[in-house]
Tab-separated table of C-alpha atoms and ligand atoms in Angstrom:
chain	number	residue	atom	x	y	z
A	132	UNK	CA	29.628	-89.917	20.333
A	133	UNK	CA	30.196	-86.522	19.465
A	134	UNK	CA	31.813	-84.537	16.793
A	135	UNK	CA	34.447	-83.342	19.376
A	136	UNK	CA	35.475	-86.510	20.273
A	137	UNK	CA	35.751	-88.292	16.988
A	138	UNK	CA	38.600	-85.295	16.201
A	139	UNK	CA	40.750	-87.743	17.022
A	140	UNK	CA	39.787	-90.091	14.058
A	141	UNK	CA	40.504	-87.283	12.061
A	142	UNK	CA	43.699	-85.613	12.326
A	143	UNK	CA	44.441	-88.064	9.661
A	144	UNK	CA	42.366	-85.563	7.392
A	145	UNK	CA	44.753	-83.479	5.361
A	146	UNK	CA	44.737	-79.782	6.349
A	147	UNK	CA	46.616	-77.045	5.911
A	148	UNK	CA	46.269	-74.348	8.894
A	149	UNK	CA	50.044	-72.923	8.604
A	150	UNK	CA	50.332	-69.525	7.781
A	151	UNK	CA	46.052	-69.005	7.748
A	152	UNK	CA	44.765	-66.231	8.875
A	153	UNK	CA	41.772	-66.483	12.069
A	154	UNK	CA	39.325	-63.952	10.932
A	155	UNK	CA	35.975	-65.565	11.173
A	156	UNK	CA	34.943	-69.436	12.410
A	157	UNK	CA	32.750	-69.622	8.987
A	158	UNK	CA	36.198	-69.924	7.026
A	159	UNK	CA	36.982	-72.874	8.855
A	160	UNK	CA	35.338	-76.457	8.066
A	161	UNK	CA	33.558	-77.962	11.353
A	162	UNK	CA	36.599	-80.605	11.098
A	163	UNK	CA	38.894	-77.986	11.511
A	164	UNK	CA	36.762	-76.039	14.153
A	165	UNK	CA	37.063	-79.616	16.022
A	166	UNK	CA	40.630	-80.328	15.486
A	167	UNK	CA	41.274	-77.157	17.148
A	168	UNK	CA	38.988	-78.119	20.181
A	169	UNK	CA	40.626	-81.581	20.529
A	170	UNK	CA	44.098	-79.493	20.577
A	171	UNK	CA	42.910	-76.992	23.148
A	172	UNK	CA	42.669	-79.888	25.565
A	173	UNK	CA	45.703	-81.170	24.825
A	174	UNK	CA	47.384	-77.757	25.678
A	175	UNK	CA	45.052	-77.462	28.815
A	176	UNK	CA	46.358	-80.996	30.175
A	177	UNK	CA	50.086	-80.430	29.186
A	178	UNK	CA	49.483	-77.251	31.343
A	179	UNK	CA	47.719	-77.812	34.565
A	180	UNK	CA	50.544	-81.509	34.768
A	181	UNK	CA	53.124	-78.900	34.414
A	182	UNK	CA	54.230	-80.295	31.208
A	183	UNK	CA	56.607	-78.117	28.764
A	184	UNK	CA	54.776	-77.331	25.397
A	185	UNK	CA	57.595	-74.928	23.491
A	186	UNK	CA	55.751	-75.566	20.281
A	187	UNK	CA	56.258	-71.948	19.512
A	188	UNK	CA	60.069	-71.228	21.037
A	189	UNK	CA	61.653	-68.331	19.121
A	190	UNK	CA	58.328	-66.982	17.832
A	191	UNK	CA	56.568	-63.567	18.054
A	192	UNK	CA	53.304	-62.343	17.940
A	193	UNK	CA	52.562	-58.690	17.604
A	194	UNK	CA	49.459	-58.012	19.316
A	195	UNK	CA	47.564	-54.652	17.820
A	196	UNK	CA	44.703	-53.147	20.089
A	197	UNK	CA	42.366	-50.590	19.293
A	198	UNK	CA	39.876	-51.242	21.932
A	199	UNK	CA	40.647	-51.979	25.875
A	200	UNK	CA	41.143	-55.540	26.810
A	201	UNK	CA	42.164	-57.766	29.730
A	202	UNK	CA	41.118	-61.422	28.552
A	203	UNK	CA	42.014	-60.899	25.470
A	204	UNK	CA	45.771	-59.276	26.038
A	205	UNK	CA	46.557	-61.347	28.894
A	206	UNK	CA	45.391	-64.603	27.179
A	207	UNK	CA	47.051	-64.407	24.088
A	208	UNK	CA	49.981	-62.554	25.935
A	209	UNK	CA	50.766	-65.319	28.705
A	210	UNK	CA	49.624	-68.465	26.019
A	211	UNK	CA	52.754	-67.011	23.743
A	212	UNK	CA	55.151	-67.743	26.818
A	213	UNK	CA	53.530	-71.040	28.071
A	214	UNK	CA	54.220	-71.967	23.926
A	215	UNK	CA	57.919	-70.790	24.450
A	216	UNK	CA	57.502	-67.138	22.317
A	217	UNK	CA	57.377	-63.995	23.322
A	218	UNK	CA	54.390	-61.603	22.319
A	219	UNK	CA	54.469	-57.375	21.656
A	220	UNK	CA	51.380	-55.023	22.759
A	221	UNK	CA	50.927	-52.723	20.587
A	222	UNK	CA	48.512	-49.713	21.581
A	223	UNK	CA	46.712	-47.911	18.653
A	224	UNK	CA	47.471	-44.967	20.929
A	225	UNK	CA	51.041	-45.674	20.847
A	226	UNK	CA	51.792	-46.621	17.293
A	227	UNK	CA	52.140	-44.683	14.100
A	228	UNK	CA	48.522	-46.437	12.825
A	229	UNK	CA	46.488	-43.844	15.837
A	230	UNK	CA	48.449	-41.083	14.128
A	231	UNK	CA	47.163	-41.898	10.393
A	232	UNK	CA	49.634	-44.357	9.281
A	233	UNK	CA	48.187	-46.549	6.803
A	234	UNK	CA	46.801	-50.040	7.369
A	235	UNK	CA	48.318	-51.507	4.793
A	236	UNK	CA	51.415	-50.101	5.740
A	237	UNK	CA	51.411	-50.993	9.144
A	238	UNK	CA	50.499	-54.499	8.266
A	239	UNK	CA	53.359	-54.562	5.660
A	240	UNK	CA	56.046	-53.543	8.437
A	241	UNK	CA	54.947	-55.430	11.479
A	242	UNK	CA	55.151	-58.394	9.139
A	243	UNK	CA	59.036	-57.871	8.668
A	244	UNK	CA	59.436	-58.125	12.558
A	245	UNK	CA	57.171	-60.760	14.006
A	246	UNK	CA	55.401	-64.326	12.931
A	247	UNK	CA	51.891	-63.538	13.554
A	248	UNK	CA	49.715	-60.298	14.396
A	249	UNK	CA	46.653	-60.077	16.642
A	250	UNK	CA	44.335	-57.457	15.751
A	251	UNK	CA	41.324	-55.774	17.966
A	252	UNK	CA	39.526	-53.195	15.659
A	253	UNK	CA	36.284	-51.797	15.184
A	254	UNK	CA	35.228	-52.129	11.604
A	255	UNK	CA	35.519	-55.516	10.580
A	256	UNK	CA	36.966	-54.505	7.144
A	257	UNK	CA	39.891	-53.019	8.916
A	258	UNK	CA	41.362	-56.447	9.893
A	259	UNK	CA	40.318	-57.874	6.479
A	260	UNK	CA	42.830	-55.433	5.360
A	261	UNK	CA	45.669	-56.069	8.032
A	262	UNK	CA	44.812	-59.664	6.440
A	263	UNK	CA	45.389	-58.689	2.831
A	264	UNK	CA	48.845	-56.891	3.599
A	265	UNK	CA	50.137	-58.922	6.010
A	266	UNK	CA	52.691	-61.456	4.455
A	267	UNK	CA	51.572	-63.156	8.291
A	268	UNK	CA	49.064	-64.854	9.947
A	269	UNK	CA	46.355	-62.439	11.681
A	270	UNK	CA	44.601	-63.361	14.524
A	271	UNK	CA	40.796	-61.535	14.982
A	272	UNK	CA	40.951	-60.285	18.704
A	273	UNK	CA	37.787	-58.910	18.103
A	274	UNK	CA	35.668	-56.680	15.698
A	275	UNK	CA	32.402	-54.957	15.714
A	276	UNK	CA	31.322	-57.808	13.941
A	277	UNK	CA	32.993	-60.825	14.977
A	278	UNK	CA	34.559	-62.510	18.037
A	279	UNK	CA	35.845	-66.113	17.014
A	280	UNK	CA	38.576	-66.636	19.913
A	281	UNK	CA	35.847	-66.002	22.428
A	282	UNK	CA	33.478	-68.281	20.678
A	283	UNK	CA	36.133	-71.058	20.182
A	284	UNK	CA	37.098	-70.911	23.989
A	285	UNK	CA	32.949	-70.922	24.764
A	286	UNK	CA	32.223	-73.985	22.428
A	287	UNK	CA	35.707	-75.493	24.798
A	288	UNK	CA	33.725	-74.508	27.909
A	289	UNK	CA	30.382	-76.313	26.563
A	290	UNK	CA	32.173	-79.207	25.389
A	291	UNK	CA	33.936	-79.735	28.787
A	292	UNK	CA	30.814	-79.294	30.848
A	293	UNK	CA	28.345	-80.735	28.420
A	294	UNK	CA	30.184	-83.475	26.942
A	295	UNK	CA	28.951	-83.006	23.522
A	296	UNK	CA	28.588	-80.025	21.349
A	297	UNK	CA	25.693	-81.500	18.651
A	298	UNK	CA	22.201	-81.578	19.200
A	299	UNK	CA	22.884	-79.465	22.694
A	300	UNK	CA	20.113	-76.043	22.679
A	301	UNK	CA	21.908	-73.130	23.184
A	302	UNK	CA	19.823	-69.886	23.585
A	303	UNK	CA	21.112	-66.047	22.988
A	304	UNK	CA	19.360	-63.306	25.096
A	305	UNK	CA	20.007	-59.928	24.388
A	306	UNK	CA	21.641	-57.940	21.402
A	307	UNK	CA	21.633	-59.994	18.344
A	308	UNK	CA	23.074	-57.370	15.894
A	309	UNK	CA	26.602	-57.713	18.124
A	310	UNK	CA	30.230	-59.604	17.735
A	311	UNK	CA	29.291	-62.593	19.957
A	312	UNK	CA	25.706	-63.101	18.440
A	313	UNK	CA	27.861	-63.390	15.109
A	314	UNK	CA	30.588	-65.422	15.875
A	315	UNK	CA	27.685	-67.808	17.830
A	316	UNK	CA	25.700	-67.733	15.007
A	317	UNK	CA	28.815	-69.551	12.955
A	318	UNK	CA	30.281	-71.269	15.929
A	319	UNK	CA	27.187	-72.901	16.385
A	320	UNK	CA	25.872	-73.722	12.782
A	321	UNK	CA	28.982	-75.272	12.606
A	322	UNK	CA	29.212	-78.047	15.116
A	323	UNK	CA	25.425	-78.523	14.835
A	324	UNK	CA	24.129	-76.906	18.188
A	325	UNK	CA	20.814	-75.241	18.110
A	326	UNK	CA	20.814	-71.676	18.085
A	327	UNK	CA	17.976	-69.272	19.422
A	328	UNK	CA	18.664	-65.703	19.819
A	329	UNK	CA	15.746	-63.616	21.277
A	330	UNK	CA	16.359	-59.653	20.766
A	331	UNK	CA	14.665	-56.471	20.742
A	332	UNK	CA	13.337	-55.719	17.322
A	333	UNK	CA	15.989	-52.970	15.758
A	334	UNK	CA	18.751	-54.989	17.158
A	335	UNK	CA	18.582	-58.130	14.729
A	336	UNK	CA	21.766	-60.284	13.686
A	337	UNK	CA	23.093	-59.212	10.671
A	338	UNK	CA	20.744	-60.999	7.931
A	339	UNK	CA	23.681	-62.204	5.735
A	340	UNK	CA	25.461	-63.825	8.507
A	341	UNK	CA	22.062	-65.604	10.171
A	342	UNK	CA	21.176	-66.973	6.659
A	343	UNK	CA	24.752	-68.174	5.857
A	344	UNK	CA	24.408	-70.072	9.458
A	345	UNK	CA	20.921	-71.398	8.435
A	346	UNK	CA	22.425	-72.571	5.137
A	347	UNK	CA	25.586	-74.208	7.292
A	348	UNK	CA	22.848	-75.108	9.789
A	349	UNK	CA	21.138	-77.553	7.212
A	350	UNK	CA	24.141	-79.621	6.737
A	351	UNK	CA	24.997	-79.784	10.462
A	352	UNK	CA	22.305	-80.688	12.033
A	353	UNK	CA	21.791	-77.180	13.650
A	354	UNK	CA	18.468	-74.935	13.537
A	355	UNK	CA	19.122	-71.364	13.941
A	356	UNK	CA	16.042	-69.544	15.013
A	357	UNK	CA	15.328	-65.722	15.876
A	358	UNK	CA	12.729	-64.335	18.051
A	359	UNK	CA	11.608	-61.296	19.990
A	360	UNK	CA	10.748	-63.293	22.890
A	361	UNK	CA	13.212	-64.093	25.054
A	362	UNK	CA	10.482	-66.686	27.079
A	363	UNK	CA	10.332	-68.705	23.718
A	364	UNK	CA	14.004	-68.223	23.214
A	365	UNK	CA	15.060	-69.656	26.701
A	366	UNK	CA	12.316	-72.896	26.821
A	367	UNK	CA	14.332	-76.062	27.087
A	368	UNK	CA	17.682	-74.837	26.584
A	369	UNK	CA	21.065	-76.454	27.444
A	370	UNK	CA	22.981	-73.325	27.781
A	371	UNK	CA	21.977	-69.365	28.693
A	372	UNK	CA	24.350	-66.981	27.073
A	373	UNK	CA	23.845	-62.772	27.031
A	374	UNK	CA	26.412	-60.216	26.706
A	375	UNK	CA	26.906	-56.774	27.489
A	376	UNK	CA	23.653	-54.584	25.754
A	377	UNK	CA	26.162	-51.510	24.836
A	378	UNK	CA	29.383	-52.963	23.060
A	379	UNK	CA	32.550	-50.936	22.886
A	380	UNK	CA	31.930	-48.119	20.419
A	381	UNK	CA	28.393	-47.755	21.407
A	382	UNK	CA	28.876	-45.590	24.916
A	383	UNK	CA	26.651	-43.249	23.448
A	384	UNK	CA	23.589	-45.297	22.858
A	385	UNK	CA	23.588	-46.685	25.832
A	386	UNK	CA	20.264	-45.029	27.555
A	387	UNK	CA	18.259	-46.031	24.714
A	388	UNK	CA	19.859	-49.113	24.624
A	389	UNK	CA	19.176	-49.971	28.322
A	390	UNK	CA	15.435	-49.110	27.969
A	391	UNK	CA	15.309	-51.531	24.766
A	392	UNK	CA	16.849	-54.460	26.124
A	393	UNK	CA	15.417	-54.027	30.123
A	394	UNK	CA	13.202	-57.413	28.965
A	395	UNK	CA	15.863	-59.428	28.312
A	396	UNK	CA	17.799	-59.318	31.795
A	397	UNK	CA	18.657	-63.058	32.044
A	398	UNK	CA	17.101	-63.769	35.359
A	399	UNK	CA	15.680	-66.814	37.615
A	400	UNK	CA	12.650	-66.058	36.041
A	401	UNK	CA	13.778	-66.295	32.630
A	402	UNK	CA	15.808	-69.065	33.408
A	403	UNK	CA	13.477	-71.565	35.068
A	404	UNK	CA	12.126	-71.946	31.365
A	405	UNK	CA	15.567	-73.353	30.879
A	406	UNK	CA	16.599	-77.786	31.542
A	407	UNK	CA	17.590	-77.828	34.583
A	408	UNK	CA	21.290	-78.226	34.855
A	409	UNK	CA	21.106	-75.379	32.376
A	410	UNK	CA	24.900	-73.934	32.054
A	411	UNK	CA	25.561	-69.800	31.746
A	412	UNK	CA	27.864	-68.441	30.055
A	413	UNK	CA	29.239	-64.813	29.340
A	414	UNK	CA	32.286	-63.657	27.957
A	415	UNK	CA	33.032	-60.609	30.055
A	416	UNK	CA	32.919	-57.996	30.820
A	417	UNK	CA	29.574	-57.998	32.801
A	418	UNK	CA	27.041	-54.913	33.927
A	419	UNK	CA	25.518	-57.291	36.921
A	420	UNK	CA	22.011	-55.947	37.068
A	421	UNK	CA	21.823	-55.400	33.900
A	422	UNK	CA	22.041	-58.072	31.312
A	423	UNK	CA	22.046	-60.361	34.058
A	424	UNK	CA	21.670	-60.408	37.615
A	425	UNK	CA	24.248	-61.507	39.896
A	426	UNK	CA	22.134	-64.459	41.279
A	427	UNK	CA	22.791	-66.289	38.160
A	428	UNK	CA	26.150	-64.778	36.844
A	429	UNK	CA	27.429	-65.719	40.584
A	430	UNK	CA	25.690	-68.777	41.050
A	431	UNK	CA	25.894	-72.448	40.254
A	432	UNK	CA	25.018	-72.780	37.006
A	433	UNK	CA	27.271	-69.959	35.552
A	434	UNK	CA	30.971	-71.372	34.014
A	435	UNK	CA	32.299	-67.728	33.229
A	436	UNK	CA	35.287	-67.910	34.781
A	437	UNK	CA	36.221	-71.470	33.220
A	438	UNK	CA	35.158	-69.609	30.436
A	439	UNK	CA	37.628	-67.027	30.402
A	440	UNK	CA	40.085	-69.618	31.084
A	441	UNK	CA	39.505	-71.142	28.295
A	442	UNK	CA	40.348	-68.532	26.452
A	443	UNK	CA	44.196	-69.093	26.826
A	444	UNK	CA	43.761	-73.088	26.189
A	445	UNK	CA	41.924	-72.074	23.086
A	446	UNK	CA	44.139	-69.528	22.083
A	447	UNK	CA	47.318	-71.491	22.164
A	448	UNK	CA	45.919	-73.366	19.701
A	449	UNK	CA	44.629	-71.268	17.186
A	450	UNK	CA	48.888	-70.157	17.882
A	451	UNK	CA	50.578	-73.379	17.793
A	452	UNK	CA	48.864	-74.035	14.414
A	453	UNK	CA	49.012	-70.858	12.496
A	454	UNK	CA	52.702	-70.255	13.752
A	455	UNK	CA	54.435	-73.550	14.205
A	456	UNK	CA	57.477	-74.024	11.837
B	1948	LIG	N1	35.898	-61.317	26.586
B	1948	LIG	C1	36.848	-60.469	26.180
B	1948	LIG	O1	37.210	-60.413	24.990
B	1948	LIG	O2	37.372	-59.720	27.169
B	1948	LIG	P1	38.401	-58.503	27.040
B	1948	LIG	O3	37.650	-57.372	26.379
B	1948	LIG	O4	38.806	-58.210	28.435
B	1948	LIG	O5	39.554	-58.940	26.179
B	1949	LIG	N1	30.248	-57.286	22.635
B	1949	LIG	C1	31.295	-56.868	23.525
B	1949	LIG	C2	32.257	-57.970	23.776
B	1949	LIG	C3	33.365	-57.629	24.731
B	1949	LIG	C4	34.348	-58.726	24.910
B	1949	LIG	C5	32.005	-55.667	22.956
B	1949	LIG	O1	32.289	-55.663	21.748
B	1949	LIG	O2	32.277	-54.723	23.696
């Protein structure tokens, strides 16, 4: 039976999510992680039967983006209706903060007006900052280093399609020093999937978060391993993920980039190394023909657009328990 499953068996447990910030998945225990799994499902059942869920009515969540989105707005922006609130985009273009206002003091203001605050950044410091000034829960939307709504919403997607989350192999393909690699690396760790990331040399996780998820990785169950080769990487895995090989930020490295990671286009070659009923996932957006070819991002083993789906389910809640009175 897996870890998902027995959630139920503990929401006895005594936790405390109110008013906690969602900044990275390694701050949350792997009962926690699966509490909020077992929830997601909850919220994607009351949905598709049609069923009212206004755990959220009167609530409002300011939603702060520094970076382009379309998942992530319209995910967090539609799951604050279905949970009865109402939420506020916020363009870095638009607001005071793109003109030099201070962090802190933006956080410190927003949190007189609304009951939680979504941030999309670049430096990863910067949210840890909304975090410390913000009398308010903040949501990570995304960072240069970490991604932990897309990863909760992927580990949803495995879960549903797999059945299980432990002992599943899960490989990586492409850049391992990126957001998703990250928030994998503790995603994963956590809920004792195996984790092997293949990338280019130069483009490495970040060492102190791929020994942290060793370390959590001993406990679990999970083994983390890194490789160059993307053949060894792939052999006998449950589920193919990749993501884009120039993040946003990066626009200008993205030549070199392309000629470093051209051997790690997740392909039917690569992926015949794979089981079988091997499941791909990507978080979007996607450069078909480039980190992957449309033959497998468009064909039957790819769940992307459950994927992105899951985002809202996932999303609401990550919400419902923050924000909930
Ligand atoms: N996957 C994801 O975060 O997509 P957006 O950049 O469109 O929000
Ligand atoms: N690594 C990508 C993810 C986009 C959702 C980026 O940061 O651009």
């Amino acid at each position: 039976m897996s870890k998902v499953y027995q959630a139920n068996l503990i929401k006895q447990v005594p936790f405390e999510f109110k008013g906690k910030d969602f900044i990275k998945l390694v701050e949350f225990e792997p009962y926690e992680i699966h509490f909020l799994l077992e929830q997601a499902l909850e919220m994607k059942k009351l949905q598709k039967k049609g069923i009212p869920h206004p755990y959220l009515s009167g609530k409002i969540l300011g939603m702060i983006f520094e970076k382009s989105s379309t998942r992530t707005r319209v995910s967090f922006e539609v799951g604050m209706m279905q949970l009865g609130g109402q939420a506020i985009f916020l363009s870095s273009k638009d607001i005071q903060l793109g003109r030099g206002e201070t962090i802190d003091d933006t956080a410190k203001v927003l949190s007189r007006y609304v009951d939680g605050l979504m941030v999309r950044t670049f430096a990863h410091e910067s949210i840890e900052q909304f975090a410390l000034h913000s009398d308010v829960p903040v949501i990570n939307g995304l960072t240069d280093l970490h991604h932990p709504t897309q990863v909760l919403a992927d580990l949803l997607t495995i879960y549903e399609q797999k059945g299980k989350l432990a002992g599943l192999k899960m490989c990586y393909i492409g850049d391992g020093n990126n957001n998703m690699c990250h928030s994998f690396l503790e995603g994963a760790a956590s809920v004792g999937m195996h984790l092997s990331i293949a990338s280019p040399n130069g483009y490495e996780p970040n060492l102190e978060i791929f020994e942290n998820a060793k370390r959590i990785g001993q406990s679990s169950g999970s083994q983390i391993q890194y490789t160059t080769s993307p053949q060894e990487a792939v052999e006998g895995a449950d589920i193919i993920v990749t993501d884009v090989w120039s993040s946003m930020g990066q626009e200008e490295e993205q030549q070199e980039r392309k000629e470093a990671f051209a051997p790690y286009q997740v392909n039917q070659t690569l992926c015949s190394r794979a089981k079988e009923d091997f499941i791909f996932l990507h978080c979007l957006p996607v450069h078909r023909g480039e980190e992957v070819t449309s033959e497998i991002i468009d064909g039957p083993h790819s769940v992307v657009f459950d994927e992105a789906e899951n985002r809202l389910h996932a999303q609401k809640a990550i919400l419902k328990n923050l924000m909930e009175s």
